[in-house]
Amino acid sequence: EVARDSGVSAVFDMPNTNPPITHRSNVTDRLALAKNANVKKVFYGLYLGLTSNPEQIKEAVSLYREFFPQIVGMKLYAGHSVGNLGVIDLFNQHIVYKTLAKEGFDGVLTVHAEKESELQKVWNPKLPISHCLARPEKAEVESVKDQLYLSELTGFKGKLHIAHISSPKAVQLVNEAQAKGRDISSGVCPHHLIYDWNKMFDENGVIWKMNPPLRAPGDPQIMLQYLREGKIDWLETDHAPHTLKQKTSSPFSSGITGLQHWQLFIKYLTENEFSEQRIEEVTFTKAANRFGIDIAKNKSQLKDRTRDYPFNFYSELEKRLA
């Protein structure tokens, strides 16, 4: 309903739930929940989570073929994030790509790209900026290199997508691969276009904890330019509706909300000299075409749903664009 009232046309649900969406029973339960919600003006799609178990991967491919477009693609967590779906070492990631290639999977494989071995054990909730040091830019860059290497090595025939890309260096790697004819895309979140890690020094700095984290000053401006120029394919919210308690006390959950601000993000792009055509591409057509799904535009009357959540992450931006 929040998506409908905010002018969002489709929601792609992530599989890192409890329990994770990895098998038929999880899929049917989740799709039934969406059907019972009966929000007809918003397309609901579901990602299947992947493990390093070849039999689970084979089942996932079979389920994708049976339920597409309700199942929109696969999700690989190349580093631990929220939940317990991390496939964290190169050997097991190789199993994933090799099995998908053997099974002839040609859909979208979306990757959370953070290399576990590059993460640092310095996180301290009393010092929120430590999260940005714990998950450095190098972890994202090295993981993107791994995905490009493994997908080529195994003859992966699907569409590789790097989700919530936050590093200018990672974008450059994706662009270099695209120039060589590799089938890869990337999406960026609004928070990585608007904010840098100085937010972690705010009074409520811990609530800005997300994976990947906010990057160094100057990087958001570069990422915005890359999105404007087409070097990043589309905008994605990575909407994570944790409670305030989950954000400010153990487990100090990573992720922030975004769906309710979709029209604000469009206004932000307009203010930053994105053409109407480019806004249409990055907010709708690029993703719909990439996934090969016929999605109807949501034309519902807009409603303010920002008060549905305990904290407004974009209140400063709202005032600036008012």
PDB file of C-alpha atoms in Angstrom, residues 10-269:
ATOM      1  CA  ALA A  10       6.493  -2.494  -8.825  1.00  0.00           C
ATOM      2  CA  VAL A  11       8.121  -3.940  -5.739  1.00  0.00           C
ATOM      3  CA  PHE A  12      10.759  -6.671  -5.941  1.00  0.00           C
ATOM      4  CA  ASP A  13      10.895  -8.398  -2.554  1.00  0.00           C
ATOM      5  CA  MET A  14      14.280  -9.548  -1.241  1.00  0.00           C
ATOM      6  CA  PRO A  15      14.766 -13.107   0.082  1.00  0.00           C
ATOM      7  CA  ASN A  16      16.800 -12.376   3.248  1.00  0.00           C
ATOM      8  CA  THR A  17      13.791 -12.847   5.496  1.00  0.00           C
ATOM      9  CA  ASN A  18      13.348 -15.194   8.458  1.00  0.00           C
ATOM     10  CA  PRO A  19      13.050 -17.884   7.186  1.00  0.00           C
ATOM     11  CA  PRO A  20      14.839 -17.010   3.930  1.00  0.00           C
ATOM     12  CA  ILE A  21      13.094 -17.435   0.574  1.00  0.00           C
ATOM     13  CA  THR A  22      15.041 -20.415  -0.769  1.00  0.00           C
ATOM     14  CA  HIS A  23      12.512 -23.253  -1.322  1.00  0.00           C
ATOM     15  CA  ARG A  24       9.060 -23.896  -2.743  1.00  0.00           C
ATOM     16  CA  SER A  25       7.226 -23.612   0.582  1.00  0.00           C
ATOM     17  CA  ASN A  26       8.773 -20.188   1.256  1.00  0.00           C
ATOM     18  CA  VAL A  27       7.883 -19.026  -2.246  1.00  0.00           C
ATOM     19  CA  THR A  28       4.253 -20.108  -2.123  1.00  0.00           C
ATOM     20  CA  ASP A  29       3.785 -18.649   1.366  1.00  0.00           C
ATOM     21  CA  ARG A  30       5.245 -15.300   0.314  1.00  0.00           C
ATOM     22  CA  LEU A  31       3.266 -15.102  -2.920  1.00  0.00           C
ATOM     23  CA  ALA A  32       0.094 -15.927  -0.983  1.00  0.00           C
ATOM     24  CA  LEU A  33       0.778 -13.048   1.412  1.00  0.00           C
ATOM     25  CA  ALA A  34       1.177 -10.679  -1.524  1.00  0.00           C
ATOM     26  CA  LYS A  35      -2.002 -11.957  -3.184  1.00  0.00           C
ATOM     27  CA  ASN A  36      -4.000 -11.577   0.026  1.00  0.00           C
ATOM     28  CA  ALA A  37      -2.761  -7.990   0.413  1.00  0.00           C
ATOM     29  CA  ASN A  38      -4.720  -7.317  -2.801  1.00  0.00           C
ATOM     30  CA  VAL A  39      -2.818  -4.192  -3.880  1.00  0.00           C
ATOM     31  CA  LYS A  40      -3.682  -4.497  -7.555  1.00  0.00           C
ATOM     32  CA  LYS A  41      -1.989  -1.360  -8.863  1.00  0.00           C
ATOM     33  CA  VAL A  42       1.515  -2.446  -7.827  1.00  0.00           C
ATOM     34  CA  PHE A  43       3.289  -5.416  -9.399  1.00  0.00           C
ATOM     35  CA  TYR A  44       4.727  -7.744  -6.750  1.00  0.00           C
ATOM     36  CA  GLY A  45       7.826  -9.739  -7.638  1.00  0.00           C
ATOM     37  CA  LEU A  46       9.983 -11.981  -5.483  1.00  0.00           C
ATOM     38  CA  TYR A  47      13.673 -12.815  -5.555  1.00  0.00           C
ATOM     39  CA  LEU A  48      14.834 -16.335  -4.766  1.00  0.00           C
ATOM     40  CA  GLY A  49      17.814 -16.535  -2.433  1.00  0.00           C
ATOM     41  CA  LEU A  50      20.739 -18.745  -3.418  1.00  0.00           C
ATOM     42  CA  THR A  51      22.935 -20.940  -1.256  1.00  0.00           C
ATOM     43  CA  SER A  52      26.020 -22.933  -2.278  1.00  0.00           C
ATOM     44  CA  ASN A  53      24.033 -26.188  -2.303  1.00  0.00           C
ATOM     45  CA  PRO A  54      23.739 -27.326  -5.963  1.00  0.00           C
ATOM     46  CA  GLU A  55      20.408 -29.043  -5.295  1.00  0.00           C
ATOM     47  CA  GLN A  56      18.941 -25.846  -3.830  1.00  0.00           C
ATOM     48  CA  ILE A  57      20.191 -23.879  -6.846  1.00  0.00           C
ATOM     49  CA  LYS A  58      18.637 -26.399  -9.242  1.00  0.00           C
ATOM     50  CA  GLU A  59      15.325 -26.148  -7.377  1.00  0.00           C
ATOM     51  CA  ALA A  60      15.562 -22.357  -7.557  1.00  0.00           C
ATOM     52  CA  VAL A  61      16.002 -22.447 -11.338  1.00  0.00           C
ATOM     53  CA  SER A  62      13.011 -24.782 -11.638  1.00  0.00           C
ATOM     54  CA  LEU A  63      10.898 -22.487  -9.442  1.00  0.00           C
ATOM     55  CA  TYR A  64      11.959 -19.448 -11.466  1.00  0.00           C
ATOM     56  CA  ARG A  65      10.781 -21.105 -14.676  1.00  0.00           C
ATOM     57  CA  GLU A  66       7.511 -22.140 -13.072  1.00  0.00           C
ATOM     58  CA  PHE A  67       6.623 -18.852 -11.395  1.00  0.00           C
ATOM     59  CA  PHE A  68       8.184 -16.126 -13.584  1.00  0.00           C
ATOM     60  CA  PRO A  69       7.345 -13.222 -13.556  1.00  0.00           C
ATOM     61  CA  GLN A  70       6.181 -13.569  -9.941  1.00  0.00           C
ATOM     62  CA  ILE A  71       9.718 -14.777  -9.249  1.00  0.00           C
ATOM     63  CA  VAL A  72      11.763 -12.040 -10.900  1.00  0.00           C
ATOM     64  CA  GLY A  73      15.232 -13.548 -10.541  1.00  0.00           C
ATOM     65  CA  MET A  74      17.908 -14.833  -8.171  1.00  0.00           C
ATOM     66  CA  LYS A  75      19.733 -13.023  -5.367  1.00  0.00           C
ATOM     67  CA  LEU A  76      23.289 -13.859  -4.331  1.00  0.00           C
ATOM     68  CA  TYR A  77      24.697 -12.360  -1.151  1.00  0.00           C
ATOM     69  CA  ALA A  78      28.436 -12.389  -1.845  1.00  0.00           C
ATOM     70  CA  GLY A  79      28.996 -11.166   1.714  1.00  0.00           C
ATOM     71  CA  HIS A  80      26.957 -11.375   4.879  1.00  0.00           C
ATOM     72  CA  SER A  81      24.337  -8.655   5.271  1.00  0.00           C
ATOM     73  CA  VAL A  82      20.963  -8.749   7.012  1.00  0.00           C
ATOM     74  CA  GLY A  83      19.876 -12.370   7.418  1.00  0.00           C
ATOM     75  CA  ASN A  84      21.922 -15.517   6.932  1.00  0.00           C
ATOM     76  CA  LEU A  85      22.207 -15.942   3.169  1.00  0.00           C
ATOM     77  CA  GLY A  86      25.862 -15.053   2.684  1.00  0.00           C
ATOM     78  CA  VAL A  87      27.816 -17.175   0.194  1.00  0.00           C
ATOM     79  CA  ILE A  88      31.055 -15.603   1.241  1.00  0.00           C
ATOM     80  CA  ASP A  89      34.021 -17.373  -0.349  1.00  0.00           C
ATOM     81  CA  LEU A  90      35.114 -17.665  -3.954  1.00  0.00           C
ATOM     82  CA  PHE A  91      34.897 -21.471  -3.988  1.00  0.00           C
ATOM     83  CA  ASN A  92      31.217 -21.517  -3.025  1.00  0.00           C
ATOM     84  CA  GLN A  93      30.368 -18.577  -5.279  1.00  0.00           C
ATOM     85  CA  HIS A  94      31.942 -20.586  -8.098  1.00  0.00           C
ATOM     86  CA  ILE A  95      29.509 -23.409  -7.309  1.00  0.00           C
ATOM     87  CA  VAL A  96      26.623 -20.960  -7.663  1.00  0.00           C
ATOM     88  CA  TYR A  97      27.706 -19.672 -11.061  1.00  0.00           C
ATOM     89  CA  LYS A  98      28.699 -23.121 -12.349  1.00  0.00           C
ATOM     90  CA  THR A  99      25.356 -24.633 -11.347  1.00  0.00           C
ATOM     91  CA  LEU A 100      23.348 -21.759 -12.810  1.00  0.00           C
ATOM     92  CA  ALA A 101      25.310 -22.094 -16.061  1.00  0.00           C
ATOM     93  CA  LYS A 102      24.806 -25.861 -16.168  1.00  0.00           C
ATOM     94  CA  GLU A 103      21.073 -25.433 -15.603  1.00  0.00           C
ATOM     95  CA  GLY A 104      20.873 -22.871 -18.407  1.00  0.00           C
ATOM     96  CA  PHE A 105      19.580 -20.047 -16.211  1.00  0.00           C
ATOM     97  CA  ASP A 106      19.264 -16.933 -18.374  1.00  0.00           C
ATOM     98  CA  GLY A 107      17.359 -14.605 -16.043  1.00  0.00           C
ATOM     99  CA  VAL A 108      18.609 -11.867 -13.722  1.00  0.00           C
ATOM    100  CA  LEU A 109      21.136 -12.714 -11.026  1.00  0.00           C
ATOM    101  CA  THR A 110      21.277  -9.782  -8.617  1.00  0.00           C
ATOM    102  CA  VAL A 111      24.328  -9.632  -6.360  1.00  0.00           C
ATOM    103  CA  HIS A 112      24.964  -7.961  -3.025  1.00  0.00           C
ATOM    104  CA  ALA A 113      28.625  -7.280  -3.727  1.00  0.00           C
ATOM    105  CA  GLU A 114      30.768  -7.006  -0.598  1.00  0.00           C
ATOM    106  CA  LYS A 115      33.776  -9.325  -0.273  1.00  0.00           C
ATOM    107  CA  GLU A 116      33.765 -10.863   3.178  1.00  0.00           C
ATOM    108  CA  SER A 117      37.542 -11.162   3.446  1.00  0.00           C
ATOM    109  CA  GLU A 118      37.878  -7.388   2.947  1.00  0.00           C
ATOM    110  CA  LEU A 119      35.494  -6.521   5.795  1.00  0.00           C
ATOM    111  CA  GLN A 120      37.111  -5.259   8.994  1.00  0.00           C
ATOM    112  CA  LYS A 121      36.096  -6.186  12.544  1.00  0.00           C
ATOM    113  CA  VAL A 122      35.940  -2.633  13.867  1.00  0.00           C
ATOM    114  CA  TRP A 123      32.170  -2.083  14.204  1.00  0.00           C
ATOM    115  CA  ASN A 124      31.279  -0.310  17.437  1.00  0.00           C
ATOM    116  CA  PRO A 125      27.675   0.942  17.833  1.00  0.00           C
ATOM    117  CA  LYS A 126      28.921   3.703  20.147  1.00  0.00           C
ATOM    118  CA  LEU A 127      30.953   5.015  17.201  1.00  0.00           C
ATOM    119  CA  PRO A 128      28.618   4.705  14.166  1.00  0.00           C
ATOM    120  CA  ILE A 129      31.275   5.838  11.648  1.00  0.00           C
ATOM    121  CA  SER A 130      33.076   2.584  12.419  1.00  0.00           C
ATOM    122  CA  HIS A 131      30.493   0.804  10.237  1.00  0.00           C
ATOM    123  CA  CYS A 132      31.837   2.632   7.176  1.00  0.00           C
ATOM    124  CA  LEU A 133      35.360   1.529   8.111  1.00  0.00           C
ATOM    125  CA  ALA A 134      34.177  -2.024   8.733  1.00  0.00           C
ATOM    126  CA  ARG A 135      32.765  -2.288   5.201  1.00  0.00           C
ATOM    127  CA  PRO A 136      35.259  -0.304   3.085  1.00  0.00           C
ATOM    128  CA  GLU A 137      34.915   0.574  -0.581  1.00  0.00           C
ATOM    129  CA  LYS A 138      37.558  -2.042  -1.407  1.00  0.00           C
ATOM    130  CA  ALA A 139      35.177  -4.789  -0.269  1.00  0.00           C
ATOM    131  CA  GLU A 140      32.650  -3.748  -2.922  1.00  0.00           C
ATOM    132  CA  VAL A 141      35.228  -3.275  -5.648  1.00  0.00           C
ATOM    133  CA  GLU A 142      36.869  -6.662  -5.051  1.00  0.00           C
ATOM    134  CA  SER A 143      33.508  -8.413  -4.951  1.00  0.00           C
ATOM    135  CA  VAL A 144      32.474  -6.898  -8.292  1.00  0.00           C
ATOM    136  CA  LYS A 145      35.761  -8.185  -9.724  1.00  0.00           C
ATOM    137  CA  ASP A 146      34.906 -11.641  -8.369  1.00  0.00           C
ATOM    138  CA  GLN A 147      31.444 -11.649  -9.963  1.00  0.00           C
ATOM    139  CA  LEU A 148      32.844 -10.626 -13.332  1.00  0.00           C
ATOM    140  CA  TYR A 149      35.561 -13.276 -13.120  1.00  0.00           C
ATOM    141  CA  LEU A 150      33.255 -16.112 -12.045  1.00  0.00           C
ATOM    142  CA  SER A 151      30.496 -15.310 -14.518  1.00  0.00           C
ATOM    143  CA  GLU A 152      33.001 -15.390 -17.383  1.00  0.00           C
ATOM    144  CA  LEU A 153      34.859 -18.456 -16.098  1.00  0.00           C
ATOM    145  CA  THR A 154      31.693 -20.563 -15.846  1.00  0.00           C
ATOM    146  CA  GLY A 155      30.017 -19.388 -19.034  1.00  0.00           C
ATOM    147  CA  PHE A 156      27.116 -17.892 -17.096  1.00  0.00           C
ATOM    148  CA  LYS A 157      24.414 -16.926 -19.600  1.00  0.00           C
ATOM    149  CA  GLY A 158      22.173 -14.890 -17.329  1.00  0.00           C
ATOM    150  CA  LYS A 159      21.915 -11.166 -16.748  1.00  0.00           C
ATOM    151  CA  LEU A 160      24.270 -10.072 -13.994  1.00  0.00           C
ATOM    152  CA  HIS A 161      23.119  -7.118 -11.883  1.00  0.00           C
ATOM    153  CA  ILE A 162      25.032  -5.343  -9.113  1.00  0.00           C
ATOM    154  CA  ALA A 163      22.479  -4.055  -6.617  1.00  0.00           C
ATOM    155  CA  HIS A 164      22.822  -0.867  -4.522  1.00  0.00           C
ATOM    156  CA  ILE A 165      26.191  -0.023  -6.053  1.00  0.00           C
ATOM    157  CA  SER A 166      27.852   2.701  -3.978  1.00  0.00           C
ATOM    158  CA  SER A 167      31.451   2.931  -5.171  1.00  0.00           C
ATOM    159  CA  PRO A 168      32.542   5.022  -8.173  1.00  0.00           C
ATOM    160  CA  LYS A 169      35.362   2.512  -8.707  1.00  0.00           C
ATOM    161  CA  ALA A 170      32.852  -0.338  -8.833  1.00  0.00           C
ATOM    162  CA  VAL A 171      30.788   1.570 -11.411  1.00  0.00           C
ATOM    163  CA  GLN A 172      33.896   1.969 -13.541  1.00  0.00           C
ATOM    164  CA  LEU A 173      34.469  -1.809 -13.428  1.00  0.00           C
ATOM    165  CA  VAL A 174      30.900  -2.411 -14.568  1.00  0.00           C
ATOM    166  CA  ASN A 175      31.265   0.120 -17.392  1.00  0.00           C
ATOM    167  CA  GLU A 176      34.520  -1.471 -18.569  1.00  0.00           C
ATOM    168  CA  ALA A 177      32.797  -4.861 -18.643  1.00  0.00           C
ATOM    169  CA  GLN A 178      29.829  -3.432 -20.553  1.00  0.00           C
ATOM    170  CA  ALA A 179      32.219  -1.940 -23.116  1.00  0.00           C
ATOM    171  CA  LYS A 180      33.585  -5.450 -23.674  1.00  0.00           C
ATOM    172  CA  GLY A 181      30.105  -6.790 -24.339  1.00  0.00           C
ATOM    173  CA  ARG A 182      29.441  -8.303 -20.906  1.00  0.00           C
ATOM    174  CA  ASP A 183      25.784  -8.558 -19.900  1.00  0.00           C
ATOM    175  CA  ILE A 184      25.867  -6.619 -16.641  1.00  0.00           C
ATOM    176  CA  SER A 185      23.891  -3.746 -15.124  1.00  0.00           C
ATOM    177  CA  SER A 186      23.875  -1.790 -11.873  1.00  0.00           C
ATOM    178  CA  GLY A 187      21.445   0.115  -9.675  1.00  0.00           C
ATOM    179  CA  VAL A 188      22.053   2.825  -7.111  1.00  0.00           C
ATOM    180  CA  CYS A 189      20.055   3.845  -4.043  1.00  0.00           C
ATOM    181  CA  PRO A 190      19.001   7.445  -3.376  1.00  0.00           C
ATOM    182  CA  HIS A 191      20.922   7.528  -0.104  1.00  0.00           C
ATOM    183  CA  HIS A 192      24.178   6.879  -1.961  1.00  0.00           C
ATOM    184  CA  LEU A 193      23.413   9.854  -4.219  1.00  0.00           C
ATOM    185  CA  ILE A 194      22.425  12.278  -1.481  1.00  0.00           C
ATOM    186  CA  TYR A 195      24.397  11.525   1.703  1.00  0.00           C
ATOM    187  CA  ASP A 196      27.983  10.712   2.671  1.00  0.00           C
ATOM    188  CA  TRP A 197      29.423   9.194   5.809  1.00  0.00           C
ATOM    189  CA  ASN A 198      29.225  12.491   7.700  1.00  0.00           C
ATOM    190  CA  LYS A 199      25.653  11.431   8.541  1.00  0.00           C
ATOM    191  CA  MET A 200      27.185   8.821  10.840  1.00  0.00           C
ATOM    192  CA  PHE A 201      28.339  11.663  13.123  1.00  0.00           C
ATOM    193  CA  ASP A 202      24.772  12.926  13.655  1.00  0.00           C
ATOM    194  CA  GLU A 203      23.090  12.544  17.030  1.00  0.00           C
ATOM    195  CA  ASN A 204      21.185   9.584  15.597  1.00  0.00           C
ATOM    196  CA  GLY A 205      24.143   8.397  13.532  1.00  0.00           C
ATOM    197  CA  VAL A 206      23.546   4.708  14.179  1.00  0.00           C
ATOM    198  CA  ILE A 207      20.259   4.748  12.272  1.00  0.00           C
ATOM    199  CA  TRP A 208      22.227   5.540   9.097  1.00  0.00           C
ATOM    200  CA  LYS A 209      23.834   2.096   9.239  1.00  0.00           C
ATOM    201  CA  MET A 210      23.293   0.276   5.919  1.00  0.00           C
ATOM    202  CA  ASN A 211      25.042  -2.274   3.694  1.00  0.00           C
ATOM    203  CA  PRO A 212      26.957  -1.121   1.729  1.00  0.00           C
ATOM    204  CA  PRO A 213      27.550   1.902   3.948  1.00  0.00           C
ATOM    205  CA  LEU A 214      27.522   5.588   3.140  1.00  0.00           C
ATOM    206  CA  ARG A 215      30.709   6.512   1.296  1.00  0.00           C
ATOM    207  CA  ALA A 216      33.279   9.297   1.543  1.00  0.00           C
ATOM    208  CA  PRO A 217      32.426  12.962   0.894  1.00  0.00           C
ATOM    209  CA  GLY A 218      32.436  13.643  -2.844  1.00  0.00           C
ATOM    210  CA  ASP A 219      31.366  10.129  -3.841  1.00  0.00           C
ATOM    211  CA  PRO A 220      27.601  10.865  -3.884  1.00  0.00           C
ATOM    212  CA  GLN A 221      28.133  13.676  -6.398  1.00  0.00           C
ATOM    213  CA  ILE A 222      30.121  11.321  -8.642  1.00  0.00           C
ATOM    214  CA  MET A 223      27.449   8.632  -8.382  1.00  0.00           C
ATOM    215  CA  LEU A 224      24.736  11.162  -9.268  1.00  0.00           C
ATOM    216  CA  GLN A 225      26.692  12.196 -12.344  1.00  0.00           C
ATOM    217  CA  TYR A 226      27.179   8.536 -13.322  1.00  0.00           C
ATOM    218  CA  LEU A 227      23.437   7.930 -13.059  1.00  0.00           C
ATOM    219  CA  ARG A 228      22.699  11.036 -15.153  1.00  0.00           C
ATOM    220  CA  GLU A 229      25.176   9.915 -17.832  1.00  0.00           C
ATOM    221  CA  GLY A 230      23.821   6.367 -18.033  1.00  0.00           C
ATOM    222  CA  LYS A 231      26.840   4.755 -16.398  1.00  0.00           C
ATOM    223  CA  ILE A 232      24.470   3.424 -13.731  1.00  0.00           C
ATOM    224  CA  ASP A 233      21.304   1.851 -15.093  1.00  0.00           C
ATOM    225  CA  TRP A 234      18.559   2.665 -12.610  1.00  0.00           C
ATOM    226  CA  LEU A 235      17.465   3.874  -9.195  1.00  0.00           C
ATOM    227  CA  GLU A 236      16.455   1.375  -6.484  1.00  0.00           C
ATOM    228  CA  THR A 237      15.367   2.122  -2.913  1.00  0.00           C
ATOM    229  CA  ASP A 238      16.583  -1.017  -1.086  1.00  0.00           C
ATOM    230  CA  HIS A 239      13.629  -0.278   1.226  1.00  0.00           C
ATOM    231  CA  ALA A 240      14.269  -1.842   4.662  1.00  0.00           C
ATOM    232  CA  PRO A 241      11.427  -1.158   7.146  1.00  0.00           C
ATOM    233  CA  HIS A 242      13.194  -2.013  10.406  1.00  0.00           C
ATOM    234  CA  THR A 243      11.717  -0.739  13.661  1.00  0.00           C
ATOM    235  CA  LEU A 244      13.461   2.084  15.487  1.00  0.00           C
ATOM    236  CA  LYS A 245      14.365  -0.383  18.250  1.00  0.00           C
ATOM    237  CA  GLN A 246      16.017  -2.714  15.739  1.00  0.00           C
ATOM    238  CA  LYS A 247      17.997   0.232  14.380  1.00  0.00           C
ATOM    239  CA  THR A 248      19.121   1.737  17.708  1.00  0.00           C
ATOM    240  CA  SER A 249      19.758  -1.371  19.800  1.00  0.00           C
ATOM    241  CA  SER A 250      21.061  -4.865  19.144  1.00  0.00           C
ATOM    242  CA  PRO A 251      21.146  -6.070  16.372  1.00  0.00           C
ATOM    243  CA  PHE A 252      21.521  -2.457  15.074  1.00  0.00           C
ATOM    244  CA  SER A 253      19.911  -3.538  11.812  1.00  0.00           C
ATOM    245  CA  SER A 254      21.303  -2.256   8.535  1.00  0.00           C
ATOM    246  CA  GLY A 255      19.050  -0.545   6.002  1.00  0.00           C
ATOM    247  CA  ILE A 256      16.705   2.430   5.734  1.00  0.00           C
ATOM    248  CA  THR A 257      13.281   3.082   4.227  1.00  0.00           C
ATOM    249  CA  GLY A 258      12.729   4.694   0.852  1.00  0.00           C
ATOM    250  CA  LEU A 259       9.465   3.701  -0.840  1.00  0.00           C
ATOM    251  CA  GLN A 260       7.477   6.469   0.804  1.00  0.00           C
ATOM    252  CA  HIS A 261       9.827   9.097  -0.671  1.00  0.00           C
ATOM    253  CA  TRP A 262       9.698   7.958  -4.316  1.00  0.00           C
ATOM    254  CA  GLN A 263       8.203  11.214  -5.600  1.00  0.00           C
ATOM    255  CA  LEU A 264      10.783  13.182  -3.609  1.00  0.00           C
ATOM    256  CA  PHE A 265      13.556  11.270  -5.356  1.00  0.00           C
ATOM    257  CA  ILE A 266      12.050  12.071  -8.754  1.00  0.00           C
ATOM    258  CA  LYS A 267      11.937  15.745  -7.768  1.00  0.00           C
ATOM    259  CA  TYR A 268      15.574  15.511  -6.667  1.00  0.00           C
ATOM    260  CA  LEU A 269      16.575  14.152 -10.070  1.00  0.00           C
TER     261      LEU A 269
END
